[in-house]
Structures are given as structure tokens and as C-alpha cells.
PDB file of C-alpha atoms and ligand atoms in Angstrom:
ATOM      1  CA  UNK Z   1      67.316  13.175 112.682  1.00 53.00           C
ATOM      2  CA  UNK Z   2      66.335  13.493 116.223  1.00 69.00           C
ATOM      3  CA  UNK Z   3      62.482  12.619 115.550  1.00 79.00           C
ATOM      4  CA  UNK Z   4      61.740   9.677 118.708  1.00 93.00           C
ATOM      5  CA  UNK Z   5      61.492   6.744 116.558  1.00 94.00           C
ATOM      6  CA  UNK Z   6      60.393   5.071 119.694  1.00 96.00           C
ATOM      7  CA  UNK Z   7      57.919   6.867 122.686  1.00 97.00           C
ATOM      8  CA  UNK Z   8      57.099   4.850 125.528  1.00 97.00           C
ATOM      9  CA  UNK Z   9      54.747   7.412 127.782  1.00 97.00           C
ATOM     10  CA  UNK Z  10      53.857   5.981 131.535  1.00 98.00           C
ATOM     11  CA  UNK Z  11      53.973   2.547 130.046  1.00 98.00           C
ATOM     12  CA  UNK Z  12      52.544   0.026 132.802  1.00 98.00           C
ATOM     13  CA  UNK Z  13      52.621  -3.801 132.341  1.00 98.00           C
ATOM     14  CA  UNK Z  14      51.546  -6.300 135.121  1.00 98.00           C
ATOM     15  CA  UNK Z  15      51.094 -10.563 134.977  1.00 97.00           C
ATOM     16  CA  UNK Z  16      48.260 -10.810 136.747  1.00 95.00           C
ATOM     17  CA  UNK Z  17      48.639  -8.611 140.550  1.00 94.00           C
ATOM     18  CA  UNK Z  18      52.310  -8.475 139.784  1.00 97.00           C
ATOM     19  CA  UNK Z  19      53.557  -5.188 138.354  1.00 97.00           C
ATOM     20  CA  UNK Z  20      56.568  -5.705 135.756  1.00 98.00           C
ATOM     21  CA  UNK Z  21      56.548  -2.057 134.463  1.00 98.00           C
ATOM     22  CA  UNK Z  22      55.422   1.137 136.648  1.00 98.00           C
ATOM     23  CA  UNK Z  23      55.057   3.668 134.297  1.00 97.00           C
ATOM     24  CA  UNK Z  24      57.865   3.790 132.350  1.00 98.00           C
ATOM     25  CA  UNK Z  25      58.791   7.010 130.006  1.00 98.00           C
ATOM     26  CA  UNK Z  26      61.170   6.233 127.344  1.00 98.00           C
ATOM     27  CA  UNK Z  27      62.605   7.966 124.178  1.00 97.00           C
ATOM     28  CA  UNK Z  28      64.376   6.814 121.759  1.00 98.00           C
ATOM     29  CA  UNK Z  29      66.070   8.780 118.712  1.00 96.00           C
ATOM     30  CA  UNK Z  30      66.640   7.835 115.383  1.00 95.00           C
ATOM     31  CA  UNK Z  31      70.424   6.586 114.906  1.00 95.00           C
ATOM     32  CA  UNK Z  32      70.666   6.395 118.533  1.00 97.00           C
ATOM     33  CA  UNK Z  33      72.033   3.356 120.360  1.00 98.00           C
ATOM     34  CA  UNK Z  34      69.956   3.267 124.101  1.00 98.00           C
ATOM     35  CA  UNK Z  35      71.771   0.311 126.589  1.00 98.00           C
ATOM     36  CA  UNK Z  36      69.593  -0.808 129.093  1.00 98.00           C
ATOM     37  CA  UNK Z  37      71.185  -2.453 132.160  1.00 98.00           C
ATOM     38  CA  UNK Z  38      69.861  -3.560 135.937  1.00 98.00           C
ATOM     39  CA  UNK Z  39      69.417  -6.115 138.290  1.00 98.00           C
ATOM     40  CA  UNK Z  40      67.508  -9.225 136.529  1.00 97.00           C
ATOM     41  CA  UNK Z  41      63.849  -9.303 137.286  1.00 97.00           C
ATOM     42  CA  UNK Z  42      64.248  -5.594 137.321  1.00 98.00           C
ATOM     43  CA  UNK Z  43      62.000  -5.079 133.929  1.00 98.00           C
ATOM     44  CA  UNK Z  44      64.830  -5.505 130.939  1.00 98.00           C
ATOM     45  CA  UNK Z  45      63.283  -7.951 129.032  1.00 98.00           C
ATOM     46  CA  UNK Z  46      59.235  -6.611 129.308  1.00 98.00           C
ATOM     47  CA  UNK Z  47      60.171  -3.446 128.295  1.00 98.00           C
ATOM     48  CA  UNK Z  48      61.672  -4.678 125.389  1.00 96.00           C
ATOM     49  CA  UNK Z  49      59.123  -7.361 124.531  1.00 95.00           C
ATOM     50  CA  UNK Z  50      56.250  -4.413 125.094  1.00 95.00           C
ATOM     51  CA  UNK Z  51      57.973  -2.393 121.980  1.00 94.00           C
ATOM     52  CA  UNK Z  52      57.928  -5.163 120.181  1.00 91.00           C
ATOM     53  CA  UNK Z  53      54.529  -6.957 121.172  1.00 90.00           C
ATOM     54  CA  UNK Z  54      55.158 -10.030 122.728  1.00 90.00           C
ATOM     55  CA  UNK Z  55      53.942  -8.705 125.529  1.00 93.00           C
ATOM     56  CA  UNK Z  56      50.950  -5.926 125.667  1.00 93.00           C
ATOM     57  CA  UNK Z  57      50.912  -3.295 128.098  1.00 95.00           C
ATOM     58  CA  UNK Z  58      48.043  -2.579 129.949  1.00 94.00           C
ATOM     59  CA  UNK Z  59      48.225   1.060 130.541  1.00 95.00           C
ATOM     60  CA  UNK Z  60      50.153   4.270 129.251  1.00 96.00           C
ATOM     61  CA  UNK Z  61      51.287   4.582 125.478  1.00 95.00           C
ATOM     62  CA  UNK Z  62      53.632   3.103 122.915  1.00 94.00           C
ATOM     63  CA  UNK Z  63      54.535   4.439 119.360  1.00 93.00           C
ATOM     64  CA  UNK Z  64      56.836   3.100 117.393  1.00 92.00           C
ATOM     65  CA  UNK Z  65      57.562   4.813 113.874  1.00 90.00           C
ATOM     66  CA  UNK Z  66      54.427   7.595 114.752  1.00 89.00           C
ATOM     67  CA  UNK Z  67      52.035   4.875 114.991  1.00 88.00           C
ATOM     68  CA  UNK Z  68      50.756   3.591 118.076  1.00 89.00           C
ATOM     69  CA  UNK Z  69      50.853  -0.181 119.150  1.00 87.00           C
ATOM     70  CA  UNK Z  70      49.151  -2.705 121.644  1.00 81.00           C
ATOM     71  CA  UNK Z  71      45.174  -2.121 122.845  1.00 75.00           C
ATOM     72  CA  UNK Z  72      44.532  -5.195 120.460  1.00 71.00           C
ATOM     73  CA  UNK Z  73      46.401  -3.139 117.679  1.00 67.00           C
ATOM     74  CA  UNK Z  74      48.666  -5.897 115.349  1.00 63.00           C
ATOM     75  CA  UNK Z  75      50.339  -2.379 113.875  1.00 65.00           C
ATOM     76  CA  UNK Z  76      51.954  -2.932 110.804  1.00 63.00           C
ATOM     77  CA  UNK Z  77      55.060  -0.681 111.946  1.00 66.00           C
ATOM     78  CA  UNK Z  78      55.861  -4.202 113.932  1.00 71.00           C
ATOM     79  CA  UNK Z  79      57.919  -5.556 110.420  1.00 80.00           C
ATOM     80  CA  UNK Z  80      59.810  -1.892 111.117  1.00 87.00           C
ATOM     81  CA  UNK Z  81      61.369  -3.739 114.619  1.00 92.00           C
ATOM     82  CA  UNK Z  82      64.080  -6.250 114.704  1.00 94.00           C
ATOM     83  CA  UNK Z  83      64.639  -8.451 117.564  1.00 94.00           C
ATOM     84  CA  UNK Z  84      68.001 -10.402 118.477  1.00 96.00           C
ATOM     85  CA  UNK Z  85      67.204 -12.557 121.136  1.00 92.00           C
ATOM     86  CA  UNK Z  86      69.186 -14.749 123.868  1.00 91.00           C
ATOM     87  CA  UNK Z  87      68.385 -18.101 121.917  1.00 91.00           C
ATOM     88  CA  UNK Z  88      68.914 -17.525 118.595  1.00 87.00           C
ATOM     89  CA  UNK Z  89      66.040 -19.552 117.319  1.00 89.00           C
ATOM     90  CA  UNK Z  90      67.279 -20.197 113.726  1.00 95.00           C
ATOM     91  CA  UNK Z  91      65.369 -23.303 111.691  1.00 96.00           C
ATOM     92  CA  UNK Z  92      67.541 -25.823 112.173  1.00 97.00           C
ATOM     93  CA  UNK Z  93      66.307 -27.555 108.888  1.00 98.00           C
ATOM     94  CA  UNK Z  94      67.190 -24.335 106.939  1.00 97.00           C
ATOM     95  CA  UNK Z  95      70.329 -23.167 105.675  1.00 98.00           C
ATOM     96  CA  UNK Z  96      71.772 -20.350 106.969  1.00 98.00           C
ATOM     97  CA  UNK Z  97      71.238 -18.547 103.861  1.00 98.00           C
ATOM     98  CA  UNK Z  98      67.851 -19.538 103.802  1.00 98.00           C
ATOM     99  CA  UNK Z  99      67.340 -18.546 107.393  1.00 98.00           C
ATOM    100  CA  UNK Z 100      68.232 -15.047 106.354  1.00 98.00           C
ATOM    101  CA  UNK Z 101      66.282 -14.996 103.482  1.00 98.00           C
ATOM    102  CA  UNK Z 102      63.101 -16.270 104.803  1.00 97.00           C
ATOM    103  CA  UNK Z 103      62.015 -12.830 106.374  1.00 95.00           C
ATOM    104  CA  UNK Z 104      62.101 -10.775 103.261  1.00 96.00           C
ATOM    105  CA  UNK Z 105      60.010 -13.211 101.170  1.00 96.00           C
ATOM    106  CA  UNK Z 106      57.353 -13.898 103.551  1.00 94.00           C
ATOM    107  CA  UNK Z 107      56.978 -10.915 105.164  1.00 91.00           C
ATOM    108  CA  UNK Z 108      58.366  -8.206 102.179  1.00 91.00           C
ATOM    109  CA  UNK Z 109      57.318 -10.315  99.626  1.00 94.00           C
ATOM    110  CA  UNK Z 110      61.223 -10.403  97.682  1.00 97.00           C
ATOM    111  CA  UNK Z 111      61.938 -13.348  95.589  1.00 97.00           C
ATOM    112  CA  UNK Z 112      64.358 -15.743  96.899  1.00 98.00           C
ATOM    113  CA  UNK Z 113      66.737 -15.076  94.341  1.00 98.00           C
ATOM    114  CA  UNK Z 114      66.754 -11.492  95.674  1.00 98.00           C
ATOM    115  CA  UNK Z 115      66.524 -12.212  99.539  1.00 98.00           C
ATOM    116  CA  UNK Z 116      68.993 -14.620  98.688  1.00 98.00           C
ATOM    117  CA  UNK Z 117      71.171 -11.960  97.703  1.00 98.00           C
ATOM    118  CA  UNK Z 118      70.824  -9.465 100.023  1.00 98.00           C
ATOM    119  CA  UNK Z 119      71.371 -12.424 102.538  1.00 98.00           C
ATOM    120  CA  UNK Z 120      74.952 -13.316 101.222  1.00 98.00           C
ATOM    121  CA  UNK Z 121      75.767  -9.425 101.440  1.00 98.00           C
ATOM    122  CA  UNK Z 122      74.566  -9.700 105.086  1.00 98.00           C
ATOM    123  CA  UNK Z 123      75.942 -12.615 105.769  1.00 98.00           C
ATOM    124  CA  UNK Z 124      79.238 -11.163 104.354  1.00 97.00           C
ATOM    125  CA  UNK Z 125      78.844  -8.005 106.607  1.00 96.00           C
ATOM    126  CA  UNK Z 126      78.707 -10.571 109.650  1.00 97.00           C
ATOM    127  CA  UNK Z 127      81.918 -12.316 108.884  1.00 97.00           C
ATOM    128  CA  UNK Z 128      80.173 -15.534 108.025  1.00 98.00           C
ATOM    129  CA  UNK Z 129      80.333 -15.363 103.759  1.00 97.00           C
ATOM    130  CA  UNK Z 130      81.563 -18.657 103.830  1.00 98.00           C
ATOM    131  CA  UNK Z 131      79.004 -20.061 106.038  1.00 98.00           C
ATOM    132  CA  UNK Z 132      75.641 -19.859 103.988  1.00 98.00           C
ATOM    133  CA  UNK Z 133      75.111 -23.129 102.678  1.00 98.00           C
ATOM    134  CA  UNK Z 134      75.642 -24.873 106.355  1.00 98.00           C
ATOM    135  CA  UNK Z 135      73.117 -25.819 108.549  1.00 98.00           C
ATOM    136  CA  UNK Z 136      72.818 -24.000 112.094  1.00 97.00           C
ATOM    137  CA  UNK Z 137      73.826 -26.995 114.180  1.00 97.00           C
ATOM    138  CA  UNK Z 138      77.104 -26.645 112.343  1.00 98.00           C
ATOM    139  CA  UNK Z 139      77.949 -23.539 113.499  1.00 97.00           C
ATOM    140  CA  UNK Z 140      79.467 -22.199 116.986  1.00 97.00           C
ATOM    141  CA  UNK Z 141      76.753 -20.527 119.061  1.00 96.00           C
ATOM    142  CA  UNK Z 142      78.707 -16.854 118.097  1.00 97.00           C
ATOM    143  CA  UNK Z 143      78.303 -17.580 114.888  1.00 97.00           C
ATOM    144  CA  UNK Z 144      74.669 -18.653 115.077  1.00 97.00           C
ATOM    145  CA  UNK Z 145      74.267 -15.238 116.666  1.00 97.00           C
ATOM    146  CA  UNK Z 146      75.677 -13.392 114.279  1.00 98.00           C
ATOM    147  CA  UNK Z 147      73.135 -15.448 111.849  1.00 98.00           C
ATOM    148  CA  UNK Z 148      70.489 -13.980 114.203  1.00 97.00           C
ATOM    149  CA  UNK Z 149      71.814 -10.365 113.606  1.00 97.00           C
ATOM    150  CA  UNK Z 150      71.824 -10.703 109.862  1.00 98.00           C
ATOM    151  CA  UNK Z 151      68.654 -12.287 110.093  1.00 97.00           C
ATOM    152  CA  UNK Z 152      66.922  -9.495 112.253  1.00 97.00           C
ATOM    153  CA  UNK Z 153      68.981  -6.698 109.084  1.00 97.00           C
ATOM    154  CA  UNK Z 154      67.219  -8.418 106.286  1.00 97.00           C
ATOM    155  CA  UNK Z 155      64.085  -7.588 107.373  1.00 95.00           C
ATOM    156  CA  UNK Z 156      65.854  -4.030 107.135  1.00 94.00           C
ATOM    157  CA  UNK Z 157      64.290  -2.936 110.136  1.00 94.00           C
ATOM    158  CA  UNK Z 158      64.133   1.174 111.497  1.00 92.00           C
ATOM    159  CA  UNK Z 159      64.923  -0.272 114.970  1.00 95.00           C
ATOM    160  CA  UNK Z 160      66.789  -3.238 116.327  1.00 97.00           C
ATOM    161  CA  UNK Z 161      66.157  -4.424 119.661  1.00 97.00           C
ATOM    162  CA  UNK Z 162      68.607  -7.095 121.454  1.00 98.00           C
ATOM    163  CA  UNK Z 163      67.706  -8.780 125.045  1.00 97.00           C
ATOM    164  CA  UNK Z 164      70.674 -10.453 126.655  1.00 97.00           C
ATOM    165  CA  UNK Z 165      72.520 -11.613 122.750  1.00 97.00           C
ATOM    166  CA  UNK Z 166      75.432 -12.580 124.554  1.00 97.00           C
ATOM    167  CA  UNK Z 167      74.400 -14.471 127.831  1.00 96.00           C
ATOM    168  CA  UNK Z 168      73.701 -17.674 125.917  1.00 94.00           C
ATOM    169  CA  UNK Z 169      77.350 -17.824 124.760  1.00 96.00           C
ATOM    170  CA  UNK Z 170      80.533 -19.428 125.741  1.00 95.00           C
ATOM    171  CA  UNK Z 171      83.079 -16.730 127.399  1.00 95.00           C
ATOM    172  CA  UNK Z 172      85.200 -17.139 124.255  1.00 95.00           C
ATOM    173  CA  UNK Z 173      82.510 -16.122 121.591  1.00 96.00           C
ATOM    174  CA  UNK Z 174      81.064 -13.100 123.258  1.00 97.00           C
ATOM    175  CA  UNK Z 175      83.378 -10.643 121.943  1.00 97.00           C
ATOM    176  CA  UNK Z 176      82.906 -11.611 117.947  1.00 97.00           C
ATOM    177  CA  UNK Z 177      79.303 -10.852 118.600  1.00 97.00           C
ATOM    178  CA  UNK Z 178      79.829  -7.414 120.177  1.00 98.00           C
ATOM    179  CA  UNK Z 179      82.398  -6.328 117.408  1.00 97.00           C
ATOM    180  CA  UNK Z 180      79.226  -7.221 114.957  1.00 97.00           C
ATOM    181  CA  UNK Z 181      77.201  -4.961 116.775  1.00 97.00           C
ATOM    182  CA  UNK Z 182      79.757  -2.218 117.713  1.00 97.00           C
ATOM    183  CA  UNK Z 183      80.547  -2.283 113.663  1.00 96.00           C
ATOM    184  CA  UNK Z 184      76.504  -1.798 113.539  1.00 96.00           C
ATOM    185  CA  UNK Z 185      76.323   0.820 115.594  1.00 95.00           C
ATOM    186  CA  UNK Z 186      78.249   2.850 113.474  1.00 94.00           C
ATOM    187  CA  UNK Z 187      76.168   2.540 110.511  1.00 94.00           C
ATOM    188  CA  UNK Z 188      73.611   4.644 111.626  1.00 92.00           C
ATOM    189  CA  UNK Z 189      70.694   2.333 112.812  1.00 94.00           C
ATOM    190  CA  UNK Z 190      68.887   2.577 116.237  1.00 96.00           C
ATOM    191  CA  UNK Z 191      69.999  -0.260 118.897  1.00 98.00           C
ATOM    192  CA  UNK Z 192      68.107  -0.644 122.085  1.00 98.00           C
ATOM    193  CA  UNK Z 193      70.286  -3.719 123.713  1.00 98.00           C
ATOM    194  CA  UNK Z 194      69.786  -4.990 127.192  1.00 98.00           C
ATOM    195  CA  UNK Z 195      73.426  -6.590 127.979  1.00 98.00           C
ATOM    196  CA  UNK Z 196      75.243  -7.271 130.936  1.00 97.00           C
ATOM    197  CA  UNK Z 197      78.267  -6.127 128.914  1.00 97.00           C
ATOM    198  CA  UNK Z 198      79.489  -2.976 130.695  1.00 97.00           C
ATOM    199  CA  UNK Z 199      82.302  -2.771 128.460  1.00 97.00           C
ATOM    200  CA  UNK Z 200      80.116  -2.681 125.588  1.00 97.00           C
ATOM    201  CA  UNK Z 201      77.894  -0.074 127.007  1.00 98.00           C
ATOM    202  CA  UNK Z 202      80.726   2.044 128.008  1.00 97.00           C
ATOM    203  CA  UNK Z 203      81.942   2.403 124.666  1.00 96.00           C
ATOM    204  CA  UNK Z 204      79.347   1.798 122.191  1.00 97.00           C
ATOM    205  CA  UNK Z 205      76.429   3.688 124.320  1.00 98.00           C
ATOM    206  CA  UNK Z 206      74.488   7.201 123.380  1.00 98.00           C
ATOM    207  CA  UNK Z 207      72.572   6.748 126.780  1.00 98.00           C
ATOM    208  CA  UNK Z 208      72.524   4.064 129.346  1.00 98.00           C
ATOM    209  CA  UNK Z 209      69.779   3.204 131.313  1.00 98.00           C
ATOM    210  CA  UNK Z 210      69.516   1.625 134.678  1.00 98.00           C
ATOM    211  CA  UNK Z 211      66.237  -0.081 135.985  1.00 98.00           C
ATOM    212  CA  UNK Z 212      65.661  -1.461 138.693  1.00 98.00           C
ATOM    213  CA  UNK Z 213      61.955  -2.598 140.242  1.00 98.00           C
ATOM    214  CA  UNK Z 214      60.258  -1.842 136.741  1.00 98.00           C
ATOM    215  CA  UNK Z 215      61.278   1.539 136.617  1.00 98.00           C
ATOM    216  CA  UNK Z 216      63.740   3.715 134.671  1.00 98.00           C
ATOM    217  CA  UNK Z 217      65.839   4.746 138.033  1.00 98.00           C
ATOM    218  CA  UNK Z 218      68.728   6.773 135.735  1.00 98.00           C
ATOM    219  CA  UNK Z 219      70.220   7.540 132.180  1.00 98.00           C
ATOM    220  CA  UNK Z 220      72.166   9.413 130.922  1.00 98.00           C
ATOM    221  CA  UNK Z 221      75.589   9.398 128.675  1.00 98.00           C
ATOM    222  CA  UNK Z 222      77.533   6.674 129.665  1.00 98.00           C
ATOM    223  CA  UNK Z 223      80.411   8.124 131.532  1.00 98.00           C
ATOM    224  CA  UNK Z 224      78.011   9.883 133.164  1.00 98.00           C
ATOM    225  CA  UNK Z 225      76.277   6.452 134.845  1.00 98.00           C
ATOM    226  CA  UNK Z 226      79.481   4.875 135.256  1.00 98.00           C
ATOM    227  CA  UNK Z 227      81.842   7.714 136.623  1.00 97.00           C
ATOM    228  CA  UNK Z 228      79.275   9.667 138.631  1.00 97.00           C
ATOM    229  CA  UNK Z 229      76.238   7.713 139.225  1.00 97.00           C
ATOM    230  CA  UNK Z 230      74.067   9.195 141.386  1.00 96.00           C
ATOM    231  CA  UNK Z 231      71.186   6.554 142.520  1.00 97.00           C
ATOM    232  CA  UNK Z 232      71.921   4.249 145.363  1.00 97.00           C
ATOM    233  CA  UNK Z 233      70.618   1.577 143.981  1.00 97.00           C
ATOM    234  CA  UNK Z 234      72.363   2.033 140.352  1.00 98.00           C
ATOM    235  CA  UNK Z 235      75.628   2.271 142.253  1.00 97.00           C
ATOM    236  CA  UNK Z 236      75.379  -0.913 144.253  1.00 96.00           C
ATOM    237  CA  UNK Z 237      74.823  -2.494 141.228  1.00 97.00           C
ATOM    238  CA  UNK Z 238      77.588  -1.507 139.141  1.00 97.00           C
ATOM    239  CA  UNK Z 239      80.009  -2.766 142.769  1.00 95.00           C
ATOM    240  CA  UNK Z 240      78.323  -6.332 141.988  1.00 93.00           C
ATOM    241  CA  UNK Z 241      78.696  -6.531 138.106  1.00 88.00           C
TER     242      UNK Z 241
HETATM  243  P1  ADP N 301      64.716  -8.824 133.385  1.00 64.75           P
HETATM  244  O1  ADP N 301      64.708  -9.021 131.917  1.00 64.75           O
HETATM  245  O2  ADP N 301      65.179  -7.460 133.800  1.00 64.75           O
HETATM  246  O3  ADP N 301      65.492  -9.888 134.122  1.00 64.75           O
HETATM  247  P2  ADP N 301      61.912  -9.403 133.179  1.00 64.75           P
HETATM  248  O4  ADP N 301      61.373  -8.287 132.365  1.00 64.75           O
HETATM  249  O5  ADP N 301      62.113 -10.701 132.511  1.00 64.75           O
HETATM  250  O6  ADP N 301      63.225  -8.922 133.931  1.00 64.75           O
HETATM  251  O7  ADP N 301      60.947  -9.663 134.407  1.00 64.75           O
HETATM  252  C1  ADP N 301      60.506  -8.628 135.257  1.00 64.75           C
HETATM  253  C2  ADP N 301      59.594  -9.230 136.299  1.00 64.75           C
HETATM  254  O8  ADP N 301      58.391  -9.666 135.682  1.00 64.75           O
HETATM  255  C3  ADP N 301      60.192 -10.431 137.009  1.00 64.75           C
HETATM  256  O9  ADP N 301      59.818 -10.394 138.365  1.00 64.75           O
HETATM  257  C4  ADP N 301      59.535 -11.599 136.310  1.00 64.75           C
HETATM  258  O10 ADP N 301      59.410 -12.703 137.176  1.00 64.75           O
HETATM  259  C5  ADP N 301      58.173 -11.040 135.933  1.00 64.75           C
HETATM  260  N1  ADP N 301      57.647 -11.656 134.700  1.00 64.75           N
HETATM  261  C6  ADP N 301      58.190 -11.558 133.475  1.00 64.75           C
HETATM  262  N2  ADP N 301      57.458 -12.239 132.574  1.00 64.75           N
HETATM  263  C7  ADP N 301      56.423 -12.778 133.260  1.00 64.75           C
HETATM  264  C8  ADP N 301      55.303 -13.601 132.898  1.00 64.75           C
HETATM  265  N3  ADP N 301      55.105 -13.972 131.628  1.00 64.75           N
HETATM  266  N4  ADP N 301      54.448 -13.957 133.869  1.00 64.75           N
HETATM  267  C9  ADP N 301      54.644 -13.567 135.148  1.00 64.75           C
HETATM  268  N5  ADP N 301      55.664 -12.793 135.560  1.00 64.75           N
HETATM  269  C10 ADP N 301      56.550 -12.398 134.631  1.00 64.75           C
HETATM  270 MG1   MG N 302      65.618 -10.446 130.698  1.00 64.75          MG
END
């Protein structure tokens, strides 16, 4: 249970002169749920988009799963990572349903009578049973989130990773989305989500992590980097957020 499903070892991505990531050494655990918070521009979102190849590093080492990926490497292990993003990019000509389904049958090769069933049960685990047959348009953007986290479960990934799921949502609709993924977290599967959500990382966290600059600055448990932080830099930021 404590094998790193995820090992990012002096990862380094830059666009161009401009370094994003300076070496950044990362573990993850299986069943563990890693929050990564900081200043924005401070790295969140390459680090995640490294693990999950929508960027590619250009120096130091990532394995996901025990298998290594970037260097030009399309790594199967990539169908093992989910991604919630920001936007929820659903097909808006789909149905919901469909939405969910569409994963498993393309990319796991299930019929769509039996994605379509493991989508309702998702769907159902999401709060949104009675939502399936509507388009995405019709829905509240919580609820097209929570679409987005049932999509990113069908593919019934070994690690989910969420950038920012929240910050594209009205005030009122944040807090249905973080029950969904507080109820998650309890299930067992690995969460790496970058959030601005302190409340959420205060009580759903294993390990926080603060970057700032492109660098891991601190982690640890979380009332660890909220009661007695110790870097500067961390500290000023949790006065501003
Ligand atoms: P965060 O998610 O913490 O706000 P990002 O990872 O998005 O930060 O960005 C880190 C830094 O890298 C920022 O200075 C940003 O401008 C830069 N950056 C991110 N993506 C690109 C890109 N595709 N091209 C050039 N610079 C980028
Ligand atoms: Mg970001």
C-alpha cells in the first residue's frame, strides 16, 4: 500500500528560456490524497500537466504506475491517470450519459451497453442519477463538474489529478463539488488536486504542498503547513488567501 504510484525525481520543465519547474521531487502514495497550493504562476498547473503529458519535461524523471513517461514516450500507463480540469470540457452534443460512457468504449474497448451502465452507477455516485439523458448546457456548471468527475472514474483510473475544479464555478456551487470529492477521497483512490480551497485541504489532505517559483518550498500534514508553517514565503501566502 505505500508503493509511490507517482515519482517525480528533479523534474525540470522550461517554455523556451523561461523555467516553469526547477527540479521538482515528488512522491506520491497509493490511496493518498497530495493538495498542492501556491501563488499562481508558481508551477501548479505544469506540474500537474507534466504527470499527465500535456506538457513534457525536459529534464529529470517521471514514473507513473513503475513505468516511465515523456522523452517522446506516449506510455500506455497515461489511460491509468484521470484529469478534472477547470473547464469541464464535456461534448456539448452528447448526453451526459454518453459523455461518461465515451471513455470506456474508445479507450477500454466496453460496449456501450456496459459503459452505459457503469456510467449511470457513476453518475448515481455523483448525485446526478436523474441527470443522464440531459445535455450539458442544461446543467449548472457544479453539476457539469461533477459530470467531469464521473467522467475522469469511468475510465477507472489508479490516479486522479484535479487543477483548479472549483475556480470556474459560481460561489454557490463550489461546495457540492468538494463534498463529491471529499466522499472520493474516502474510497481509497489517489487525488493530487491543486485548489485554492484551504478548507478543503485542511480537512481532506494526507500532505499539502506549497510551491512557489517552480519549486516544492514545503509539505507536510496539513496542520502542520497551516498551524506551524515554517517558510516565509508559504506563510505570507496563507495571510493573503
Ligand atoms: P499555476 O498553475 O501555479 O498558476 P502554471 O503552471 O500555469 O502556474 O505556470 C507557471 C509559469 O509557467 C507561469 O509563469 C506561466 O506563465 C508559465 N507558463 C505556463 N505554461 C506556459 C506556456 N505554455 N508557455 C509559456 N509559459 C508558460
Ligand atoms: Mg494553474
Amino acid at each position: 500500500m505505500t508503493r509511490p504510484i507517482i515519482e517525480m525525481k528533479n523534474v525540470v520543465k522550461s517554455f523556451g528560456l523561461f523555467k516553469a519547474l526547477h527540479g521538482v521531487d515528488l512522491q506520491v502514495k497509493e490511496g493518498e490524497i497530495v493538495v498542492v497550493i501556491g501563488p499562481s504562476g508558481s508551477g501548479k498547473s505544469t506540474l500537474i500537466r507534466c504527470i499527465n503529458q500535456l506538457e513534457e519535461h525536459n529534464g529529470g524523471e517521471i514514473i507513473v504506475d513503475g513505468a516511465e513517461v515523456g522523452h517522446g514516450r506516449k506510455s500506455t500507463v497515461l489511460t491509468e491517470v484521470g484529469m478534472v480540469f477547470q473547464s469541464f470540457n464535456l461534448f456539448p452534443h452528447m448526453t451526459v450519459l454518453r459523455n461518461v460512457a465515451l471513455g470506456p468504449v474508445r479507450v477500454r474497448g466496453l460496449s456501450w451497453a456496459a459503459a452505459e451502465d457503469r456510467a449511470k452507477r457513476l453518475l448515481a455516485r455523483v448525485g446526478l442519477a436523474d441527470q443522464a439523458m440531459k445535455y450539458p448546457a442544461q446543467l449548472s456548471g457544479g453539476q457539469q463538474q461533477r459530470v467531469g468527475i464521473a467522467r475522469a472514474l469511468a475510465m477507472e483510473p489508479k490516479v486522479l489529478l484535479f487543477d483548479e475544479p472549483t475556480s470556474a464555478l459560481d460561489p454557490e456551487m463550489v461546495g457540492e463539488v468538494l463534498d463529491v470529492m471529499q466522499q472520493l477521497a474516502k474510497t481509497g483512490v489517489t487525488m493530487v488536486v491543486v485548489t485554492h480551497e484551504m478548507g478543503f485541504a485542511r480537512k481532506v489532505a494526507d500532505r499539502v504542498v506549497f510551491m512557489d517559483g517552480g519549486r516544492i518550498v514545503e509539505q507536510g500534514p496539513p496542520d502542520e503547513i497551516f498551524n506551524a508553517p515554517s517558510d516565509l514565503r508559504l506563510r505570507s501566502f496563507l495571510q493573503a488567501v
